[in-house]
Amino acid sequence: MTVYLVGAGPGDPGLITARGLDLIRSCDVLVHDRLVARELVDEAPSDALVISRAGLRQAALNGLLIELGREGRTVVRLKGGDPYVFGRGGEEALALAEADVAVEVVPGVSALAAVPAAAGIPVTHRGVADSVTLTTGHGADGSPPDYEALARIGGTLVLFMGLARLPEIVKGLIGAGLDPATPAAVVSAGTLPEQQTMIAPLAELASAAEGFVSPALVVVGSVVSLADAIAHATGASLIVAS
Amino acid sequence: MTVYLVGAGPGDPGLITARGLDLIRSCDVLVHDRLVARELVDEAPSDALVISRAGLRQAALNGLLIELGREGRTVVRLKGGDPYVFGRGGEEALALAEADVAVEVVPGVSALAAVPAAAGIPVTHRGVADSVTLTTGHGADGSPPDYEALARIGGTLVLFMGLARLPEIVKGLIGAGLDPATPAAVVSAGTLPEQQTMIAPLAELASAAEGFVSPALVVVGSVVSLADAIAHATGASLIVAS
């Protein structure tokens, strides 16, 4: 009776871990996020119970996982990306722990480096970026982030957020002193066939990426300027606004 | 004639991606980091050329990958973790791009969230940490990091570094205003059977973790205080210094 919190990876179904795929193929119950690849859901045994969590609030979902775990079934809770990188996996693990249900976390490839990689952007690079900061672009209580700290930290910023908030974030970062010419990118549907990448100076990113759809990841920092040279060899398709 | 830069994941061989494993199983040449799991190297076809990069400098390695790619062979360059998270994958991709050799990056599970997860620590958690900063603990030119920015950014700090520098980093962070009581952890050999975790207040972390060996990851932030409750359900073994 274990509940496995499994990361499905950033989108491309080939990017799940070997262990995660084995667990899906042998589970009794699969509870999956709406956005995970259909190909992965279809890997569950034909007699497995398959439940989409779409429409379930977090508390109801936690309760469901606890009940399924208590029934002694092998449960795979398949989550987009990595369960612990903005995935609320910690809440599910804690709820199960409090209910004395055994949990195993099987990490996944997070979008944080995989989605920039698919657009030719290495999030770290010697002499260019020696740190990476991941943020949702708002504080724990929904307040604005500490733009001055984000502007000062240097390195690469990777923003997990809805594109609707992009103009506000750009304004906040530039207002806090980040160079408006800092190279930046929006990558929509990263690692999937429909992936689109817009590269523009930070000040122009929001208008350049108008019409891009979620899920999308925003990358800000000098590493973005490497994309053009690397995409030449990887075949990644980029739109560059100057 | 493609060179695949493949992330092997954080240690546990089950944490490679399904696509990465398929590529190893069908490659002509496997060039691997010293620290990747032996089980993964053994997945290469029996007639594949297998080369450890141990002892090769980066420039020689880049040249080797270019030559192998030009010979039209299917080359897997297997790297620990994710190729683009402190993995120097960007340098290899750029060198190949400049030589007109086709490259594909197959991302891997980085230690950044997987190793804390294996110790019961979610790197993000609603209401506790809404950002994560990854750093090697020194600037691009080898200078000390901007401790004030690191102390101010909040959220979770994940340090990829040798343990020998831990006392200096702790001193720098506390000197820049980070609370000496901030929960912190050292995880050695994360995701492997010999994994060891020490949890201690930041000020005491270096002395508490004396004797821990590399590879190790350091985690600083309030999320570390969740480890005890989660480890109860995952069975992770922790040593807690108070």
GROMACS .gro file of C-alpha atoms in nm:
model
  484
    1MET     CA    1   0.000   0.000   0.000
    2THR     CA    2   0.214   0.278  -0.132
    3VAL     CA    3   0.115   0.598  -0.303
    4TYR     CA    4   0.379   0.697  -0.558
    5LEU     CA    5   0.401   1.067  -0.638
    6VAL     CA    6   0.548   1.046  -0.988
    7GLY     CA    7   0.673   1.335  -1.201
    8ALA     CA    8   0.561   1.300  -1.563
    9GLY     CA    9   0.822   1.542  -1.694
   10PRO     CA   10   0.785   1.863  -1.895
   11GLY     CA   11   0.551   1.747  -2.171
   12ASP     CA   12   0.724   1.509  -2.414
   13PRO     CA   13   0.614   1.163  -2.290
   14GLY     CA   14   0.966   1.026  -2.355
   15LEU     CA   15   1.093   1.241  -2.071
   16ILE     CA   16   0.929   1.046  -1.789
   17THR     CA   17   1.178   0.843  -1.584
   18ALA     CA   18   1.223   0.473  -1.647
   19ARG     CA   19   1.106   0.403  -1.292
   20GLY     CA   20   0.800   0.626  -1.328
   21LEU     CA   21   0.699   0.446  -1.646
   22ASP     CA   22   0.744   0.104  -1.479
   23LEU     CA   23   0.518   0.217  -1.194
   24ILE     CA   24   0.245   0.337  -1.431
   25ARG     CA   25   0.259   0.004  -1.614
   26SER     CA   26   0.204  -0.193  -1.292
   27CYS     CA   27  -0.031   0.028  -1.090
   28ASP     CA   28  -0.381  -0.050  -0.966
   29VAL     CA   29  -0.492   0.313  -0.976
   30LEU     CA   30  -0.361   0.609  -1.176
   31VAL     CA   31  -0.462   0.959  -1.062
   32HIS     CA   32  -0.330   1.211  -1.315
   33ASP     CA   33  -0.311   1.583  -1.374
   34ARG     CA   34  -0.510   1.713  -1.668
   35LEU     CA   35  -0.204   1.826  -1.860
   36VAL     CA   36   0.010   1.509  -1.853
   37ALA     CA   37   0.066   1.337  -2.188
   38ARG     CA   38  -0.215   1.107  -2.298
   39GLU     CA   39   0.050   0.855  -2.407
   40LEU     CA   40   0.153   0.813  -2.042
   41VAL     CA   41  -0.202   0.768  -1.914
   42ASP     CA   42  -0.251   0.503  -2.183
   43GLU     CA   43   0.043   0.305  -2.037
   44ALA     CA   44  -0.165   0.206  -1.731
   45PRO     CA   45  -0.281  -0.159  -1.729
   46SER     CA   46  -0.617  -0.206  -1.901
   47ASP     CA   47  -0.782  -0.309  -1.574
   48ALA     CA   48  -0.639  -0.017  -1.373
   49LEU     CA   49  -0.869   0.251  -1.238
   50VAL     CA   50  -0.779   0.579  -1.412
   51ILE     CA   51  -0.891   0.905  -1.254
   52SER     CA   52  -0.829   1.258  -1.381
   53ARG     CA   53  -0.788   1.504  -1.101
   54ALA     CA   54  -0.938   1.783  -1.311
   55GLY     CA   55  -1.222   1.929  -1.109
   56LEU     CA   56  -1.096   1.798  -0.774
   57ARG     CA   57  -0.980   2.052  -0.521
   58GLN     CA   58  -0.654   1.981  -0.338
   59ALA     CA   59  -0.825   1.872  -0.014
   60ALA     CA   60  -1.055   1.631  -0.198
   61LEU     CA   61  -0.761   1.495  -0.394
   62ASN     CA   62  -0.558   1.441  -0.076
   63GLY     CA   63  -0.855   1.258   0.078
   64LEU     CA   64  -0.891   1.038  -0.230
   65LEU     CA   65  -0.521   0.944  -0.224
   66ILE     CA   66  -0.544   0.857   0.146
   67GLU     CA   67  -0.849   0.634   0.092
   68LEU     CA   68  -0.694   0.458  -0.208
   69GLY     CA   69  -0.370   0.404  -0.019
   70ARG     CA   70  -0.557   0.261   0.281
   71GLU     CA   71  -0.735   0.013   0.057
   72GLY     CA   72  -0.392  -0.139  -0.001
   73ARG     CA   73  -0.382  -0.053  -0.371
   74THR     CA   74  -0.073   0.052  -0.564
   75VAL     CA   75  -0.152   0.409  -0.651
   76VAL     CA   76   0.039   0.627  -0.897
   77ARG     CA   77  -0.030   0.998  -0.860
   78LEU     CA   78   0.108   1.131  -1.190
   79LYS     CA   79   0.194   1.500  -1.183
   80GLY     CA   80   0.329   1.732  -1.452
   81GLY     CA   81   0.701   1.818  -1.427
   82ASP     CA   82   0.854   1.733  -1.089
   83PRO     CA   83   0.623   1.680  -0.788
   84TYR     CA   84   0.825   1.918  -0.570
   85VAL     CA   85   0.895   2.205  -0.812
   86PHE     CA   86   0.579   2.415  -0.784
   87GLY     CA   87   0.383   2.090  -0.799
   88ARG     CA   88   0.212   2.089  -0.456
   89GLY     CA   89   0.359   1.742  -0.409
   90GLY     CA   90   0.471   1.840  -0.059
   91GLU     CA   91   0.109   1.895   0.043
   92GLU     CA   92   0.010   1.552  -0.087
   93ALA     CA   93   0.309   1.384   0.081
   94LEU     CA   94   0.233   1.555   0.413
   95ALA     CA   95  -0.136   1.461   0.402
   96LEU     CA   96  -0.046   1.098   0.333
   97ALA     CA   97   0.222   1.100   0.605
   98GLU     CA   98  -0.026   1.236   0.859
   99ALA     CA   99  -0.266   0.955   0.765
  100ASP     CA  100   0.009   0.694   0.803
  101VAL     CA  101   0.002   0.595   0.436
  102ALA     CA  102   0.339   0.505   0.283
  103VAL     CA  103   0.459   0.746   0.015
  104GLU     CA  104   0.740   0.735  -0.236
  105VAL     CA  105   0.834   1.037  -0.442
  106VAL     CA  106   0.965   0.956  -0.791
  107PRO     CA  107   1.110   1.281  -0.921
  108GLY     CA  108   1.056   1.402  -1.274
  109VAL     CA  109   1.232   1.624  -1.524
  110SER     CA  110   1.118   1.973  -1.435
  111ALA     CA  111   1.038   2.226  -1.705
  112LEU     CA  112   1.293   2.459  -1.543
  113ALA     CA  113   1.590   2.341  -1.749
  114ALA     CA  114   1.421   2.108  -1.998
  115VAL     CA  115   1.198   2.370  -2.159
  116PRO     CA  116   1.478   2.627  -2.205
  117ALA     CA  117   1.698   2.339  -2.336
  118ALA     CA  118   1.437   2.258  -2.600
  119ALA     CA  119   1.470   2.620  -2.716
  120GLY     CA  120   1.852   2.605  -2.725
  121ILE     CA  121   1.900   2.780  -2.389
  122PRO     CA  122   2.130   2.632  -2.121
  123VAL     CA  123   2.012   2.776  -1.786
  124THR     CA  124   2.368   2.773  -1.653
  125HIS     CA  125   2.685   2.843  -1.853
  126ARG     CA  126   3.040   2.905  -1.732
  127GLY     CA  127   3.121   3.272  -1.732
  128VAL     CA  128   2.761   3.365  -1.816
  129ALA     CA  129   2.532   3.237  -1.539
  130ASP     CA  130   2.641   3.063  -1.222
  131SER     CA  131   2.302   3.064  -1.050
  132VAL     CA  132   1.939   3.003  -1.139
  133THR     CA  133   1.637   3.135  -0.953
  134LEU     CA  134   1.297   2.974  -1.003
  135THR     CA  135   0.990   3.167  -0.901
  136THR     CA  136   0.620   3.187  -0.967
  137GLY     CA  137   0.646   3.565  -0.972
  138HIS     CA  138   0.446   3.620  -0.657
  139GLY     CA  139   0.507   3.583  -0.286
  140ALA     CA  140   0.374   3.301  -0.070
  141ASP     CA  141   0.068   3.508   0.027
  142GLY     CA  142  -0.002   3.627  -0.328
  143SER     CA  143   0.187   3.955  -0.278
  144PRO     CA  144   0.433   4.082  -0.542
  145PRO     CA  145   0.775   3.918  -0.533
  146ASP     CA  146   1.083   4.099  -0.401
  147TYR     CA  147   1.178   4.250  -0.737
  148GLU     CA  148   1.492   4.411  -0.598
  149ALA     CA  149   1.624   4.076  -0.479
  150LEU     CA  150   1.535   3.915  -0.813
  151ALA     CA  151   1.702   4.197  -1.007
  152ARG     CA  152   2.012   4.180  -0.793
  153ILE     CA  153   2.065   3.805  -0.770
  154GLY     CA  154   2.203   3.786  -1.125
  155GLY     CA  155   2.225   3.456  -1.305
  156THR     CA  156   1.920   3.318  -1.480
  157LEU     CA  157   1.559   3.378  -1.375
  158VAL     CA  158   1.305   3.111  -1.467
  159LEU     CA  159   0.945   3.219  -1.414
  160PHE     CA  160   0.665   2.964  -1.378
  161MET     CA  161   0.359   3.182  -1.431
  162GLY     CA  162   0.062   3.266  -1.645
  163LEU     CA  163   0.152   3.493  -1.936
  164ALA     CA  164  -0.124   3.737  -1.835
  165ARG     CA  165   0.105   3.860  -1.558
  166LEU     CA  166   0.410   3.905  -1.781
  167PRO     CA  167   0.375   4.285  -1.835
  168GLU     CA  168   0.358   4.342  -1.458
  169ILE     CA  169   0.661   4.121  -1.388
  170VAL     CA  170   0.869   4.286  -1.661
  171LYS     CA  171   0.779   4.628  -1.524
  172GLY     CA  172   0.869   4.518  -1.171
  173LEU     CA  173   1.207   4.377  -1.272
  174ILE     CA  174   1.306   4.681  -1.478
  175GLY     CA  175   1.177   4.915  -1.208
  176ALA     CA  176   1.407   4.735  -0.962
  177GLY     CA  177   1.708   4.796  -1.182
  178LEU     CA  178   1.732   4.502  -1.421
  179ASP     CA  179   1.868   4.617  -1.758
  180PRO     CA  180   1.576   4.653  -2.005
  181ALA     CA  181   1.805   4.502  -2.272
  182THR     CA  182   1.854   4.178  -2.077
  183PRO     CA  183   1.795   3.888  -2.317
  184ALA     CA  184   1.468   3.710  -2.243
  185ALA     CA  185   1.246   3.439  -2.384
  186VAL     CA  186   0.897   3.296  -2.364
  187VAL     CA  187   0.871   2.927  -2.449
  188SER     CA  188   0.518   2.797  -2.502
  189ALA     CA  189   0.437   2.422  -2.504
  190GLY     CA  190   0.805   2.343  -2.446
  191THR     CA  191   0.929   1.994  -2.555
  192LEU     CA  192   0.603   1.931  -2.749
  193PRO     CA  193   0.569   1.938  -3.130
  194GLU     CA  194   0.376   2.266  -3.108
  195GLN     CA  195   0.654   2.441  -2.910
  196GLN     CA  196   0.699   2.813  -2.988
  197THR     CA  197   0.981   3.036  -2.868
  198MET     CA  198   0.997   3.415  -2.871
  199ILE     CA  199   1.328   3.583  -2.789
  200ALA     CA  200   1.334   3.956  -2.718
  201PRO     CA  201   1.498   4.212  -2.491
  202LEU     CA  202   1.322   4.207  -2.154
  203ALA     CA  203   1.153   4.544  -2.212
  204GLU     CA  204   0.985   4.417  -2.528
  205LEU     CA  205   0.912   4.059  -2.423
  206ALA     CA  206   0.548   4.103  -2.325
  207SER     CA  207   0.443   4.270  -2.649
  208ALA     CA  208   0.658   4.038  -2.861
  209ALA     CA  209   0.499   3.730  -2.704
  210GLU     CA  210   0.143   3.852  -2.731
  211GLY     CA  211  -0.072   3.565  -2.855
  212PHE     CA  212   0.151   3.298  -2.701
  213VAL     CA  213  -0.051   3.048  -2.498
  214SER     CA  214  -0.003   2.862  -2.169
  215PRO     CA  215   0.164   2.650  -2.053
  216ALA     CA  216   0.461   2.877  -2.101
  217LEU     CA  217   0.789   2.939  -1.925
  218VAL     CA  218   0.974   3.271  -1.912
  219VAL     CA  219   1.355   3.284  -1.903
  220VAL     CA  220   1.546   3.605  -1.828
  221GLY     CA  221   1.924   3.636  -1.843
  222SER     CA  222   2.234   3.643  -2.059
  223VAL     CA  223   2.214   3.268  -2.130
  224VAL     CA  224   1.924   3.343  -2.365
  225SER     CA  225   2.174   3.498  -2.606
  226LEU     CA  226   2.329   3.151  -2.657
  227ALA     CA  227   2.007   3.015  -2.807
  228ASP     CA  228   2.073   3.132  -3.160
  229ALA     CA  229   2.408   2.952  -3.190
  230ILE     CA  230   2.287   2.632  -3.024
  231ALA     CA  231   1.956   2.617  -3.214
  232HIS     CA  232   2.165   2.603  -3.531
  233ALA     CA  233   2.272   2.252  -3.427
  234THR     CA  234   1.960   2.131  -3.247
  235GLY     CA  235   1.712   2.252  -3.505
  236ALA     CA  236   1.504   2.437  -3.244
  237SER     CA  237   1.281   2.693  -3.406
  238LEU     CA  238   1.307   3.045  -3.261
  239ILE     CA  239   1.138   3.375  -3.334
  240VAL     CA  240   1.376   3.658  -3.253
  241ALA     CA  241   1.242   4.010  -3.199
  242SER     CA  242   1.513   4.271  -3.194
  243MET     CA  243   2.509   1.172  -3.719
  244THR     CA  244   2.372   1.319  -3.403
  245VAL     CA  245   2.541   1.367  -3.069
  246TYR     CA  246   2.288   1.325  -2.789
  247LEU     CA  247   2.369   1.507  -2.466
  248VAL     CA  248   2.176   1.288  -2.222
  249GLY     CA  249   2.116   1.354  -1.854
  250ALA     CA  250   2.165   1.040  -1.645
  251GLY     CA  251   1.973   1.177  -1.348
  252PRO     CA  252   2.080   1.223  -0.985
  253GLY     CA  253   2.228   0.881  -0.909
  254ASP     CA  254   1.960   0.610  -0.892
  255PRO     CA  255   1.976   0.447  -1.239
  256GLY     CA  256   1.594   0.420  -1.247
  257LEU     CA  257   1.577   0.797  -1.268
  258ILE     CA  258   1.711   0.828  -1.623
  259THR     CA  259   1.441   0.922  -1.875
  260ALA     CA  260   1.278   0.658  -2.093
  261ARG     CA  261   1.415   0.834  -2.403
  262GLY     CA  262   1.766   0.857  -2.258
  263LEU     CA  263   1.765   0.484  -2.182
  264ASP     CA  264   1.643   0.402  -2.536
  265LEU     CA  265   1.927   0.609  -2.680
  266ILE     CA  266   2.191   0.434  -2.468
  267ARG     CA  267   2.052   0.098  -2.580
  268SER     CA  268   2.088   0.187  -2.949
  269CYS     CA  269   2.403   0.401  -2.961
  270ASP     CA  270   2.726   0.335  -3.149
  271VAL     CA  271   2.940   0.522  -2.896
  272LEU     CA  272   2.879   0.604  -2.529
  273VAL     CA  273   3.094   0.875  -2.369
  274HIS     CA  274   3.013   0.891  -1.998
  275ASP     CA  275   3.098   1.088  -1.687
  276ARG     CA  276   3.288   0.901  -1.420
  277LEU     CA  277   3.006   0.925  -1.166
  278VAL     CA  278   2.710   0.796  -1.370
  279ALA     CA  279   2.560   0.465  -1.257
  280ARG     CA  280   2.742   0.157  -1.383
  281GLU     CA  281   2.400   0.000  -1.456
  282LEU     CA  282   2.339   0.266  -1.721
  283VAL     CA  283   2.678   0.223  -1.888
  284ASP     CA  284   2.608  -0.151  -1.901
  285GLU     CA  285   2.291  -0.084  -2.105
  286ALA     CA  286   2.499   0.012  -2.412
  287PRO     CA  287   2.500  -0.250  -2.691
  288SER     CA  288   2.779  -0.505  -2.651
  289ASP     CA  289   2.948  -0.384  -2.971
  290ALA     CA  290   2.927  -0.014  -2.880
  291LEU     CA  291   3.242   0.181  -2.810
  292VAL     CA  292   3.233   0.289  -2.443
  293ILE     CA  293   3.458   0.574  -2.333
  294SER     CA  294   3.489   0.722  -1.984
  295ARG     CA  295   3.561   1.091  -1.995
  296ALA     CA  296   3.759   1.071  -1.672
  297GLY     CA  297   4.098   1.223  -1.742
  298LEU     CA  298   3.985   1.418  -2.050
  299ARG     CA  299   3.986   1.795  -2.024
  300GLN     CA  300   3.681   1.979  -2.156
  301ALA     CA  301   3.851   2.092  -2.479
  302ALA     CA  302   3.971   1.739  -2.558
  303LEU     CA  303   3.626   1.601  -2.481
  304ASN     CA  304   3.461   1.855  -2.711
  305GLY     CA  305   3.705   1.763  -2.987
  306LEU     CA  306   3.635   1.392  -2.939
  307LEU     CA  307   3.256   1.448  -2.961
  308ILE     CA  308   3.301   1.651  -3.280
  309GLU     CA  309   3.515   1.382  -3.444
  310LEU     CA  310   3.276   1.103  -3.344
  311GLY     CA  311   2.978   1.303  -3.470
  312ARG     CA  312   3.151   1.372  -3.801
  313GLU     CA  313   3.215   1.002  -3.851
  314GLY     CA  314   2.838   0.966  -3.872
  315ARG     CA  315   2.806   0.759  -3.557
  316THR     CA  316   2.521   0.779  -3.310
  317VAL     CA  317   2.690   0.918  -3.002
  318VAL     CA  318   2.543   0.936  -2.653
  319ARG     CA  319   2.724   1.173  -2.421
  320LEU     CA  320   2.592   1.063  -2.081
  321LYS     CA  321   2.622   1.327  -1.810
  322GLY     CA  322   2.528   1.321  -1.441
  323GLY     CA  323   2.207   1.505  -1.349
  324ASP     CA  324   2.082   1.739  -1.621
  325PRO     CA  325   2.324   1.852  -1.895
  326TYR     CA  326   2.233   2.219  -1.847
  327VAL     CA  327   2.222   2.247  -1.466
  328PHE     CA  328   2.588   2.304  -1.377
  329GLY     CA  329   2.673   2.030  -1.626
  330ARG     CA  330   2.878   2.225  -1.885
  331GLY     CA  331   2.641   2.084  -2.147
  332GLY     CA  332   2.611   2.429  -2.300
  333GLU     CA  333   2.984   2.428  -2.379
  334GLU     CA  334   2.956   2.090  -2.548
  335ALA     CA  335   2.646   2.193  -2.744
  336LEU     CA  336   2.812   2.516  -2.859
  337ALA     CA  337   3.131   2.339  -2.967
  338LEU     CA  338   2.928   2.088  -3.169
  339ALA     CA  339   2.713   2.365  -3.319
  340GLU     CA  340   3.020   2.558  -3.428
  341ALA     CA  341   3.149   2.242  -3.595
  342ASP     CA  342   2.816   2.187  -3.773
  343VAL     CA  343   2.746   1.861  -3.593
  344ALA     CA  344   2.380   1.795  -3.509
  345VAL     CA  345   2.303   1.791  -3.136
  346GLU     CA  346   2.001   1.689  -2.934
  347VAL     CA  347   1.976   1.760  -2.564
  348VAL     CA  348   1.782   1.498  -2.366
  349PRO     CA  349   1.727   1.653  -2.026
  350GLY     CA  350   1.767   1.460  -1.705
  351VAL     CA  351   1.636   1.473  -1.351
  352SER     CA  352   1.859   1.723  -1.176
  353ALA     CA  353   1.975   1.665  -0.820
  354LEU     CA  354   1.826   2.003  -0.731
  355ALA     CA  355   1.483   1.870  -0.635
  356ALA     CA  356   1.540   1.494  -0.654
  357VAL     CA  357   1.808   1.477  -0.385
  358PRO     CA  358   1.614   1.690  -0.133
  359ALA     CA  359   1.303   1.481  -0.220
  360ALA     CA  360   1.490   1.163  -0.132
  361ALA     CA  361   1.551   1.316   0.211
  362GLY     CA  362   1.185   1.416   0.258
  363ILE     CA  363   1.237   1.781   0.160
  364PRO     CA  364   1.011   1.949  -0.099
  365VAL     CA  365   1.210   2.244  -0.241
  366THR     CA  366   0.889   2.446  -0.286
  367HIS     CA  367   0.585   2.442  -0.058
  368ARG     CA  368   0.286   2.675  -0.049
  369GLY     CA  369   0.319   2.931   0.224
  370VAL     CA  370   0.676   2.818   0.302
  371ALA     CA  371   0.891   2.869  -0.011
  372ASP     CA  372   0.777   3.019  -0.339
  373SER     CA  373   1.120   3.041  -0.500
  374VAL     CA  374   1.432   2.829  -0.531
  375THR     CA  375   1.782   2.954  -0.603
  376LEU     CA  376   2.048   2.715  -0.730
  377THR     CA  377   2.410   2.817  -0.700
  378THR     CA  378   2.757   2.672  -0.690
  379GLY     CA  379   2.844   2.912  -0.413
  380HIS     CA  380   3.090   3.114  -0.618
  381GLY     CA  381   3.071   3.376  -0.890
  382ALA     CA  382   3.138   3.314  -1.259
  383ASP     CA  383   3.501   3.422  -1.218
  384GLY     CA  384   3.556   3.223  -0.898
  385SER     CA  385   3.485   3.521  -0.673
  386PRO     CA  386   3.259   3.483  -0.367
  387PRO     CA  387   2.885   3.488  -0.441
  388ASP     CA  388   2.667   3.790  -0.364
  389TYR     CA  389   2.579   3.672  -0.012
  390GLU     CA  390   2.348   3.967   0.050
  391ALA     CA  391   2.139   3.883  -0.254
  392LEU     CA  392   2.132   3.515  -0.153
  393ALA     CA  393   2.033   3.602   0.203
  394ARG     CA  394   1.762   3.839   0.086
  395ILE     CA  395   1.602   3.635  -0.193
  396GLY     CA  396   1.420   3.410   0.055
  397GLY     CA  397   1.277   3.080  -0.056
  398THR     CA  398   1.501   2.777  -0.075
  399LEU     CA  399   1.874   2.781  -0.151
  400VAL     CA  400   2.021   2.472  -0.313
  401LEU     CA  401   2.400   2.468  -0.320
  402PHE     CA  402   2.593   2.249  -0.563
  403MET     CA  403   2.940   2.255  -0.412
  404GLY     CA  404   3.218   2.068  -0.245
  405LEU     CA  405   3.164   2.026   0.129
  406ALA     CA  406   3.509   2.171   0.198
  407ARG     CA  407   3.367   2.517   0.127
  408LEU     CA  408   3.064   2.475   0.353
  409PRO     CA  409   3.205   2.665   0.657
  410GLU     CA  410   3.287   2.966   0.437
  411ILE     CA  411   2.943   2.968   0.271
  412VAL     CA  412   2.760   2.939   0.604
  413LYS     CA  413   2.965   3.226   0.743
  414GLY     CA  414   2.893   3.435   0.434
  415LEU     CA  415   2.518   3.378   0.447
  416ILE     CA  416   2.491   3.449   0.820
  417GLY     CA  417   2.716   3.752   0.786
  418ALA     CA  418   2.478   3.884   0.520
  419GLY     CA  419   2.184   3.855   0.756
  420LEU     CA  420   2.042   3.506   0.710
  421ASP     CA  421   1.904   3.378   1.040
  422PRO     CA  422   2.159   3.137   1.197
  423ALA     CA  423   1.862   2.919   1.302
  424THR     CA  424   1.743   2.869   0.941
  425PRO     CA  425   1.680   2.497   0.891
  426ALA     CA  426   1.944   2.341   0.668
  427ALA     CA  427   2.053   2.002   0.541
  428VAL     CA  428   2.343   1.822   0.379
  429VAL     CA  429   2.245   1.520   0.169
  430SER     CA  430   2.532   1.294   0.066
  431ALA     CA  431   2.495   1.034  -0.213
  432GLY     CA  432   2.132   1.135  -0.260
  433THR     CA  433   1.895   0.876  -0.419
  434LEU     CA  434   2.156   0.600  -0.375
  435PRO     CA  435   2.142   0.320  -0.115
  436GLU     CA  436   2.427   0.484   0.081
  437GLN     CA  437   2.242   0.818   0.108
  438GLN     CA  438   2.301   1.011   0.431
  439THR     CA  439   2.119   1.321   0.549
  440MET     CA  440   2.217   1.562   0.825
  441ILE     CA  441   1.967   1.826   0.934
  442ALA     CA  442   2.081   2.114   1.153
  443PRO     CA  443   2.035   2.486   1.202
  444LEU     CA  444   2.244   2.672   0.945
  445ALA     CA  445   2.497   2.792   1.202
  446GLU     CA  446   2.574   2.434   1.307
  447LEU     CA  447   2.551   2.263   0.969
  448ALA     CA  448   2.920   2.252   0.884
  449SER     CA  449   3.027   2.094   1.211
  450ALA     CA  450   2.726   1.860   1.219
  451ALA     CA  451   2.804   1.730   0.869
  452GLU     CA  452   3.173   1.680   0.928
  453GLY     CA  453   3.274   1.346   0.779
  454PHE     CA  454   3.003   1.356   0.511
  455VAL     CA  455   3.143   1.283   0.168
  456SER     CA  456   3.087   1.416  -0.184
  457PRO     CA  457   2.882   1.418  -0.395
  458ALA     CA  458   2.663   1.616  -0.160
  459LEU     CA  459   2.395   1.880  -0.193
  460VAL     CA  460   2.322   2.153   0.062
  461VAL     CA  461   1.968   2.283   0.117
  462VAL     CA  462   1.894   2.595   0.321
  463GLY     CA  463   1.544   2.718   0.403
  464SER     CA  464   1.226   2.660   0.596
  465VAL     CA  465   1.122   2.368   0.373
  466VAL     CA  466   1.388   2.160   0.550
  467SER     CA  467   1.165   2.161   0.858
  468LEU     CA  468   0.908   1.952   0.665
  469ALA     CA  469   1.151   1.661   0.628
  470ASP     CA  470   1.077   1.501   0.962
  471ALA     CA  471   0.703   1.469   0.897
  472ILE     CA  472   0.743   1.349   0.537
  473ALA     CA  473   1.026   1.106   0.614
  474HIS     CA  474   0.783   0.933   0.851
  475ALA     CA  475   0.589   0.818   0.540
  476THR     CA  476   0.871   0.775   0.288
  477GLY     CA  477   1.108   0.593   0.519
  478ALA     CA  478   1.394   0.835   0.446
  479SER     CA  479   1.660   0.811   0.711
  480LEU     CA  480   1.761   1.143   0.867
  481ILE     CA  481   2.010   1.247   1.132
  482VAL     CA  482   1.882   1.555   1.312
  483ALA     CA  483   2.121   1.775   1.508
  484SER     CA  484   1.944   2.028   1.729
   0.00000   0.00000   0.00000
